[in-house]
mmCIF file of C-alpha atoms and ligand atoms in Angstrom:
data_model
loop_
_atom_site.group_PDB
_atom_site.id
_atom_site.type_symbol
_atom_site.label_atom_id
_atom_site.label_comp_id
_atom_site.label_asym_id
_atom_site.label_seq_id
_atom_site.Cartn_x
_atom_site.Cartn_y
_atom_site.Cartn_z
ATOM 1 C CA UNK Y 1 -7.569 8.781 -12.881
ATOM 2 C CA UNK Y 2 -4.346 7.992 -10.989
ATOM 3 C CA UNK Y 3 -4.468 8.435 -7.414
ATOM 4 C CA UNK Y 4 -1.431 7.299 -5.177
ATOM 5 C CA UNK Y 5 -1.337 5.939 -1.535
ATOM 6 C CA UNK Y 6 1.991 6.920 0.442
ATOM 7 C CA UNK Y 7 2.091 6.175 4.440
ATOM 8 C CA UNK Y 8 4.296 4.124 6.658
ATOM 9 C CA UNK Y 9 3.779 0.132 6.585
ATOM 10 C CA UNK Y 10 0.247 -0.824 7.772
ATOM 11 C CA UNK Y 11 -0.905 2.871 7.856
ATOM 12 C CA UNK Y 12 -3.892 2.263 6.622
ATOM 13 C CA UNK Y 13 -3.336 2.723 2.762
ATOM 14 C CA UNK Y 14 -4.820 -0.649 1.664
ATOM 15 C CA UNK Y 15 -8.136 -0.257 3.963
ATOM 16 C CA UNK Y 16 -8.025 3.366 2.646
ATOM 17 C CA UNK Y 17 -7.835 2.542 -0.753
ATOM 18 C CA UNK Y 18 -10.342 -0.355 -0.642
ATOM 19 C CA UNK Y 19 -13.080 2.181 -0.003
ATOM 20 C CA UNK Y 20 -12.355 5.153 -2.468
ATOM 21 C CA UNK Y 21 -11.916 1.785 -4.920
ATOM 22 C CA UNK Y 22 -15.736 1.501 -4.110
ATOM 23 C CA UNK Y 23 -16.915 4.330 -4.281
ATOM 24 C CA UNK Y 24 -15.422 5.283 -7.555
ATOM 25 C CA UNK Y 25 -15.022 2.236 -9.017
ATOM 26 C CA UNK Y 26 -11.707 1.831 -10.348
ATOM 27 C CA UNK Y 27 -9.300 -1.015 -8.789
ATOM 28 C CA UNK Y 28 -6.966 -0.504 -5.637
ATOM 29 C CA UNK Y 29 -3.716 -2.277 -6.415
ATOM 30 C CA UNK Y 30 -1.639 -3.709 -4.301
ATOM 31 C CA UNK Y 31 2.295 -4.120 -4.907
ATOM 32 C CA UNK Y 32 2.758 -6.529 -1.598
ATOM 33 C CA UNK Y 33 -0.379 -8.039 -2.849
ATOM 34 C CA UNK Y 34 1.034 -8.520 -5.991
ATOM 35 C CA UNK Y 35 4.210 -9.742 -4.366
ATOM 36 C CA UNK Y 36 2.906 -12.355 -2.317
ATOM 37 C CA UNK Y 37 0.928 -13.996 -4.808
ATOM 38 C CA UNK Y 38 4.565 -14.427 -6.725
ATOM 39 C CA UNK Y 39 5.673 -15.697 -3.822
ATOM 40 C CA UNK Y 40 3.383 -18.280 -2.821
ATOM 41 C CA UNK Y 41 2.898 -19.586 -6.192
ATOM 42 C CA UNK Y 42 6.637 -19.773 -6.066
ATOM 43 C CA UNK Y 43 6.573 -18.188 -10.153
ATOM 44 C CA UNK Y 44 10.304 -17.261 -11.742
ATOM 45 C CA UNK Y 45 9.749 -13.785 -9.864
ATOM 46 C CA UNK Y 46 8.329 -14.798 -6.963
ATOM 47 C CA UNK Y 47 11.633 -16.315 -5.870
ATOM 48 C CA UNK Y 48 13.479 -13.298 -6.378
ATOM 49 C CA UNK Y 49 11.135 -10.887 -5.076
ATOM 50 C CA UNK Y 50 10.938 -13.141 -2.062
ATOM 51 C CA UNK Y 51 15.139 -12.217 -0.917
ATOM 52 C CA UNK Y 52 13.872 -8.533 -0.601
ATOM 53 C CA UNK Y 53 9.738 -8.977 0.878
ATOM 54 C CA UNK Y 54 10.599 -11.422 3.655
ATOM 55 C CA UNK Y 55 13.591 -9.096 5.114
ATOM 56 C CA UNK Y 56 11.547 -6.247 5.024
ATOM 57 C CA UNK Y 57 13.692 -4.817 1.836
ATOM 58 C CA UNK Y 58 13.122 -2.898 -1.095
ATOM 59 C CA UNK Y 59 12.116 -4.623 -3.907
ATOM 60 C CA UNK Y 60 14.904 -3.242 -6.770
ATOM 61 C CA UNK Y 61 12.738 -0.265 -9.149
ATOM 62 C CA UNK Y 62 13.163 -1.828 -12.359
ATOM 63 C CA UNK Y 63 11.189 -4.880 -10.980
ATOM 64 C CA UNK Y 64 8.467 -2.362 -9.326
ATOM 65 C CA UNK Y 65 8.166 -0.887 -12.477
ATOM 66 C CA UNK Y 66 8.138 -3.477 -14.567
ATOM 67 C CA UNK Y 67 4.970 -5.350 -12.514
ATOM 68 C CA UNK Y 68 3.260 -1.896 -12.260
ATOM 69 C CA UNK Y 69 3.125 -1.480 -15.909
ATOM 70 C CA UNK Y 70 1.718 -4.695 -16.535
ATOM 71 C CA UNK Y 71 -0.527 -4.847 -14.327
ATOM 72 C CA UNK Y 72 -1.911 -1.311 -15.130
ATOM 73 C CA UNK Y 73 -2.104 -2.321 -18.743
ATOM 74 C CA UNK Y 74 -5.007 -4.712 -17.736
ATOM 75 C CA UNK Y 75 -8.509 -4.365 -18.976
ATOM 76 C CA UNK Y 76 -9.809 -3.337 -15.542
ATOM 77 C CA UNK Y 77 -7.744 -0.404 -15.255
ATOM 78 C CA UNK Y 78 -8.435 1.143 -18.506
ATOM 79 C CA UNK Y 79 -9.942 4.055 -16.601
ATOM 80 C CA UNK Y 80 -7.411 4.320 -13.884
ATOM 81 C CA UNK Y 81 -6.178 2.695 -10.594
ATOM 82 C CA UNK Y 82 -5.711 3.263 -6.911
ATOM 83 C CA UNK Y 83 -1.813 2.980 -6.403
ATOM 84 C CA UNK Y 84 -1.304 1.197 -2.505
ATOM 85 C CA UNK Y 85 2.514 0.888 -2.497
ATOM 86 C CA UNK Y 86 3.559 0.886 -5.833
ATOM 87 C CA UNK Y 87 5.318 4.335 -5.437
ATOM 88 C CA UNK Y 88 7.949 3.964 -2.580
ATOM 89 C CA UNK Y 89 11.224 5.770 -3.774
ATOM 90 C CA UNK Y 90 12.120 9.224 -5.568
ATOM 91 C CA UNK Y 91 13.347 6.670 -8.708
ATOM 92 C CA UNK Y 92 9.739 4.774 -9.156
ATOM 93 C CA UNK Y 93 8.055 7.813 -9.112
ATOM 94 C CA UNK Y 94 9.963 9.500 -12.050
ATOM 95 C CA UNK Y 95 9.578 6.214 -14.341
ATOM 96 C CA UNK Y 96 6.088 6.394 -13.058
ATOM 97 C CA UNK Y 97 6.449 10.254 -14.228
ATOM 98 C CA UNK Y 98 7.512 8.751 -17.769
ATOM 99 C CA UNK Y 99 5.175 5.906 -17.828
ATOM 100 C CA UNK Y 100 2.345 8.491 -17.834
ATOM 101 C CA UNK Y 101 3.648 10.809 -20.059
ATOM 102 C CA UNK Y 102 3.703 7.897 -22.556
ATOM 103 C CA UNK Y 103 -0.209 6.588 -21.596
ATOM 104 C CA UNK Y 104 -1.361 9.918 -21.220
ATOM 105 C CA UNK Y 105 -3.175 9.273 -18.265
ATOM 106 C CA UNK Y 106 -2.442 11.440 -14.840
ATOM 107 C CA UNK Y 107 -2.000 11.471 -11.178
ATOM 108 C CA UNK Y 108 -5.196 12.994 -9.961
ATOM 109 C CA UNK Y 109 -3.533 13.088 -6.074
ATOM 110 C CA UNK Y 110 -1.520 11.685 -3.824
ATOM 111 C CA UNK Y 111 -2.766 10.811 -0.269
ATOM 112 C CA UNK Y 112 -0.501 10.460 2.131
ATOM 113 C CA UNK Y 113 -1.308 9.143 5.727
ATOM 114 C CA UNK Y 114 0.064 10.325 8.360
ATOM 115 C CA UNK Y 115 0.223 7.875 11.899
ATOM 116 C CA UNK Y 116 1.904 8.070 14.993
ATOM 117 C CA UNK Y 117 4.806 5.678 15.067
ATOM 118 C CA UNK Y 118 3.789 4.134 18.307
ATOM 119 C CA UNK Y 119 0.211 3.389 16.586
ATOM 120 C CA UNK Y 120 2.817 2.287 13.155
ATOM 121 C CA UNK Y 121 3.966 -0.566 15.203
ATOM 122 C CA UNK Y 122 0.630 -1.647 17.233
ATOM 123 C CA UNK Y 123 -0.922 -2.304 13.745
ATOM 124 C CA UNK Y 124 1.497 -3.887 12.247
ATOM 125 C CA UNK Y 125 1.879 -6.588 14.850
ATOM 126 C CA UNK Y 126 -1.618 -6.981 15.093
ATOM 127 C CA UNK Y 127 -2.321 -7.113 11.830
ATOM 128 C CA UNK Y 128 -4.020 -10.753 10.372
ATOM 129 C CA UNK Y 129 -4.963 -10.914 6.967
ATOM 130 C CA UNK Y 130 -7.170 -14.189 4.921
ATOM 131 C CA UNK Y 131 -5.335 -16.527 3.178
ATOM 132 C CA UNK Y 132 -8.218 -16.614 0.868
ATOM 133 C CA UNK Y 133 -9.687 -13.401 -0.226
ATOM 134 C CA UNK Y 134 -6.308 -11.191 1.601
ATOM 135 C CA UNK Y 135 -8.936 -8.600 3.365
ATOM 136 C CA UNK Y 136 -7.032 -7.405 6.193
ATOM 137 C CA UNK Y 137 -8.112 -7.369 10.193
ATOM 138 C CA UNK Y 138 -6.574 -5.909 12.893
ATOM 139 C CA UNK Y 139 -7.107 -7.929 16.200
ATOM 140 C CA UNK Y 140 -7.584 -4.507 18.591
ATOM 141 C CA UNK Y 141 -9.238 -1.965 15.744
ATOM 142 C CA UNK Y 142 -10.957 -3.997 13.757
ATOM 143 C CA UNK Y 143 -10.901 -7.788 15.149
ATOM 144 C CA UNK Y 144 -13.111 -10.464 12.698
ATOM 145 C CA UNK Y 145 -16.329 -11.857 14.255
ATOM 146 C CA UNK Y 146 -15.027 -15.211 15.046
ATOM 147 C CA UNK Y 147 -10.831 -14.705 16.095
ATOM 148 C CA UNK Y 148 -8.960 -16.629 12.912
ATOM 149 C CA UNK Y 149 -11.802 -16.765 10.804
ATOM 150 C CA UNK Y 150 -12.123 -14.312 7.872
ATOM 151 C CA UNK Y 151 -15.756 -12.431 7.757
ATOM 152 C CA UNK Y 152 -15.995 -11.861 4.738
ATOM 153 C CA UNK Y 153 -15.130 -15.631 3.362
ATOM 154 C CA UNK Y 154 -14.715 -17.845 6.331
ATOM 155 C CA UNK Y 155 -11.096 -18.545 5.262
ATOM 156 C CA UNK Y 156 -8.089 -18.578 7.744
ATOM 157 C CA UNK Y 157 -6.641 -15.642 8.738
ATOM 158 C CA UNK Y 158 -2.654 -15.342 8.904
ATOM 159 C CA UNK Y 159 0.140 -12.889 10.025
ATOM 160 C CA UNK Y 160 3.020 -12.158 7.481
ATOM 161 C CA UNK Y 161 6.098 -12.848 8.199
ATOM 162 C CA UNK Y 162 7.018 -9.599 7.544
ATOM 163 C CA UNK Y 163 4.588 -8.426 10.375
ATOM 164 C CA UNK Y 164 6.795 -8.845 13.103
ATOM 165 C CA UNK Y 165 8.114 -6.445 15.373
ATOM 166 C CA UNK Y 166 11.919 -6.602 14.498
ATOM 167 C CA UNK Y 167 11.278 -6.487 11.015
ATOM 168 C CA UNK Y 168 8.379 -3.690 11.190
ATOM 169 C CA UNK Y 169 11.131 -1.752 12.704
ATOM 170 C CA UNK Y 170 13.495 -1.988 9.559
ATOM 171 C CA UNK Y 171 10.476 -1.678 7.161
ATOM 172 C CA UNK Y 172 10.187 1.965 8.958
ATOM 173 C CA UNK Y 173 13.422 2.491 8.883
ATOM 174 C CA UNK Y 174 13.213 2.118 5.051
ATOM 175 C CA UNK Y 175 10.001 3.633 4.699
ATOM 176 C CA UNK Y 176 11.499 7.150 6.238
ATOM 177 C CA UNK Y 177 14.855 6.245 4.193
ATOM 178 C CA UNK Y 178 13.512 5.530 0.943
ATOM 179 C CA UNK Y 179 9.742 6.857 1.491
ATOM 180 C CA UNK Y 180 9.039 10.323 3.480
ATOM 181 C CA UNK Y 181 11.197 11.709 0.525
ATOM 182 C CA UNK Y 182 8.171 11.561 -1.958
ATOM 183 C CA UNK Y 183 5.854 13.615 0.131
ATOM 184 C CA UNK Y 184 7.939 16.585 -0.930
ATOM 185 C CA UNK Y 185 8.424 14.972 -4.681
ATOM 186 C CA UNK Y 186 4.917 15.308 -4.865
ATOM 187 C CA UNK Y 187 4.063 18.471 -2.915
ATOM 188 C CA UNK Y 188 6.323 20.294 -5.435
ATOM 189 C CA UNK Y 189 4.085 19.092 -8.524
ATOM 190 C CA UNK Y 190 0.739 20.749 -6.264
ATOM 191 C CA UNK Y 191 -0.024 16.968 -5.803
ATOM 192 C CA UNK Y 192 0.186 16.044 -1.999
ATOM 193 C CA UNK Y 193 -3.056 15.700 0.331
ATOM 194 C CA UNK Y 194 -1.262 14.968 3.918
ATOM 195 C CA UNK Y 195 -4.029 13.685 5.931
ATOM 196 C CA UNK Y 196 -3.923 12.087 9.904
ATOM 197 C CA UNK Y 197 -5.213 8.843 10.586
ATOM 198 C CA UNK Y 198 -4.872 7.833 13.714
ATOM 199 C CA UNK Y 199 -7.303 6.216 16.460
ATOM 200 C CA UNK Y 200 -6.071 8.792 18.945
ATOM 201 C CA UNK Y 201 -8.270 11.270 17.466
ATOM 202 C CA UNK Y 202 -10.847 9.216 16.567
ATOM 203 C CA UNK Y 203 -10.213 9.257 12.668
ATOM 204 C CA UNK Y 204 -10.155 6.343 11.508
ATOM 205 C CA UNK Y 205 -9.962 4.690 7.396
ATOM 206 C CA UNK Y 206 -13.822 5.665 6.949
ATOM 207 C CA UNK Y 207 -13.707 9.415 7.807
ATOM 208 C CA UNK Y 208 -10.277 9.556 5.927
ATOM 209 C CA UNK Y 209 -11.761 7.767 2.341
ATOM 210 C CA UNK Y 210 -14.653 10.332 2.210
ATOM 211 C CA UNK Y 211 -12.341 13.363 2.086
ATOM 212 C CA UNK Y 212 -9.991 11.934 0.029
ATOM 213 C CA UNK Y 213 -13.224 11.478 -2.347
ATOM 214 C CA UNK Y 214 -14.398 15.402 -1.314
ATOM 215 C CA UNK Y 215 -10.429 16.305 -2.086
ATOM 216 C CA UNK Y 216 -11.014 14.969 -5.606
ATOM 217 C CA UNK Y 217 -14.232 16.735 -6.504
ATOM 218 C CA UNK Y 218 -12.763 20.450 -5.325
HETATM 219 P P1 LIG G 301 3.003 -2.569 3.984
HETATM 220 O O1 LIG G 301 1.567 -2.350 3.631
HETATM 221 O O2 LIG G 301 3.171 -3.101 5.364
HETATM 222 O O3 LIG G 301 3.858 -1.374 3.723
HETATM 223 P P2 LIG G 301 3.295 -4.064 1.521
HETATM 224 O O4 LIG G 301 2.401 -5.229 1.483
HETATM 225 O O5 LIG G 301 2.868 -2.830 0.793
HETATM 226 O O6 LIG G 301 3.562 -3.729 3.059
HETATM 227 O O7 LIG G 301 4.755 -4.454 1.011
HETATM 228 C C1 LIG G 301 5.401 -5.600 1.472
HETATM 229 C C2 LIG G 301 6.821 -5.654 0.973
HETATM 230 O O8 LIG G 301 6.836 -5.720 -0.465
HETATM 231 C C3 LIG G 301 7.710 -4.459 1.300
HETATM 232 O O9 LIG G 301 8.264 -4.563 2.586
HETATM 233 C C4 LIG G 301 8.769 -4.554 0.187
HETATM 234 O O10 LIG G 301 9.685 -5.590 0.453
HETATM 235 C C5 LIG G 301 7.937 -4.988 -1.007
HETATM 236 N N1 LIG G 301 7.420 -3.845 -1.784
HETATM 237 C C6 LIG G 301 6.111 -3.512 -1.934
HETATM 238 N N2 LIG G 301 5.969 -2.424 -2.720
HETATM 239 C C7 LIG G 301 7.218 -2.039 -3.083
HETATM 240 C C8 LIG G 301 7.752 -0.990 -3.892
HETATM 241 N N3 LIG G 301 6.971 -0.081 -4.489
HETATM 242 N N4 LIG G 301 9.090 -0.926 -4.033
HETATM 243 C C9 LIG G 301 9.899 -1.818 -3.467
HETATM 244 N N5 LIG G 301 9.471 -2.824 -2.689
HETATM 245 C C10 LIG G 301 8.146 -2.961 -2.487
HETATM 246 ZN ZN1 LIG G 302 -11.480 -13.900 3.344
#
């Protein structure tokens, strides 16, 4: 089972995907996880991949690819994956097209979150995320218990540098450059559930996990 999360930077996708990763227990993967850990351990790729993440760029397909193959190809994903990023232009999804083809395996659906810019850009500055175990707080929505401090793990919590308002700004410019595209990509292949998350109406990650679970079972 394949299922993909699209959605504007700090939409929602990773808290999103965190849950359905529970409660159908295959893995939510992260590419800007993925990235960062490059980074900071300052590995061959993280020092390329870190020109493109810290200006709020594109990381080039091949290299997307490349990681998302390898990465999928681990023992933990034999029976599928929850995609949070990995798909972000019209290219990566048609090697993703062929990657599949090749494994066999399929895209089950692709959930893609819709939020109101305004609310785009209060989460991403707000977001914090722990240096330790990366779970991800937001200091209005969903603050941790003691303000730096990581609930779950007690280790600092951090704001990317990418998390800024200036450079959340290009990161949605990209997004509806590079991004929005794939909603009709994947509408066209009978794959696209467009849902709203947004705190304006009171629907929030939880509500929005459960019927992307109820989506799958129809
Ligand atoms: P957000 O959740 O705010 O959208 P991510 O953590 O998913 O941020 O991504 C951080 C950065 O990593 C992006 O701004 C981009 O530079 C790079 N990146 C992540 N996924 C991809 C991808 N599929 N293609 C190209 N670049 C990517
Ligand atoms: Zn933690």
């Amino acid at each position: 089972m394949i299922i993909i999360m699209l959605g504007a930077p700090a939409s929602g996708k990773g808290s999103v995907a965190e849950i359905v990763s529970e409660k159908l227990n295959i893995p939510a993967i992260s590419s800007g996880d993925i990235f960062r850990k490059h980074i900071t351990e300052k590995t061959e790729i993280g020092l390329k991949l870190n020109e493109y993440v810290t200006k709020g760029e594109l990381v080039p397909d091949s290299i997307v690819i490349e990681m998302l193959k390898e990465r999928l190809s681990e023992e933990d994903a034999k029976d599928g994956a929850i995609l949070d990023g990995f798909i972000r232009t019209i290219p990566q999804a048609e090697a993703f097209d062929k990657m599949l083809e090749e494994t066999g395996n399929k895209i089950n659906i692709v959930v893609n979150l819709e939020v109101p810019e305004q609310e785009i850009l209060e989460r991403v500055t707000n977001r914090r995320i722990c240096k330790k175990c990366k779970a991800v707080y937001n200091t209005v929505l969903s603050p941790s218990k003691v303000e730096g401090i990581c609930d779950k793990c007690g280790g600092e919590l951090y704001q990317r540098d990418d998390d800024t308002l200036e450079k959340a700004k290009n990161r949605l410019n990209v997004y509806y450059k590079e991004t929005a595209p794939l909603t009709e990509y994947y509408k066209n292949k009978g794959l696209l559930y467009s849902t709203v998350l947004s705190k304006s109406i009171n629907r929030m990650k939880d509500e929005v996990a459960k019927d992307v679970v109820a989506e799958l079972g129809k």
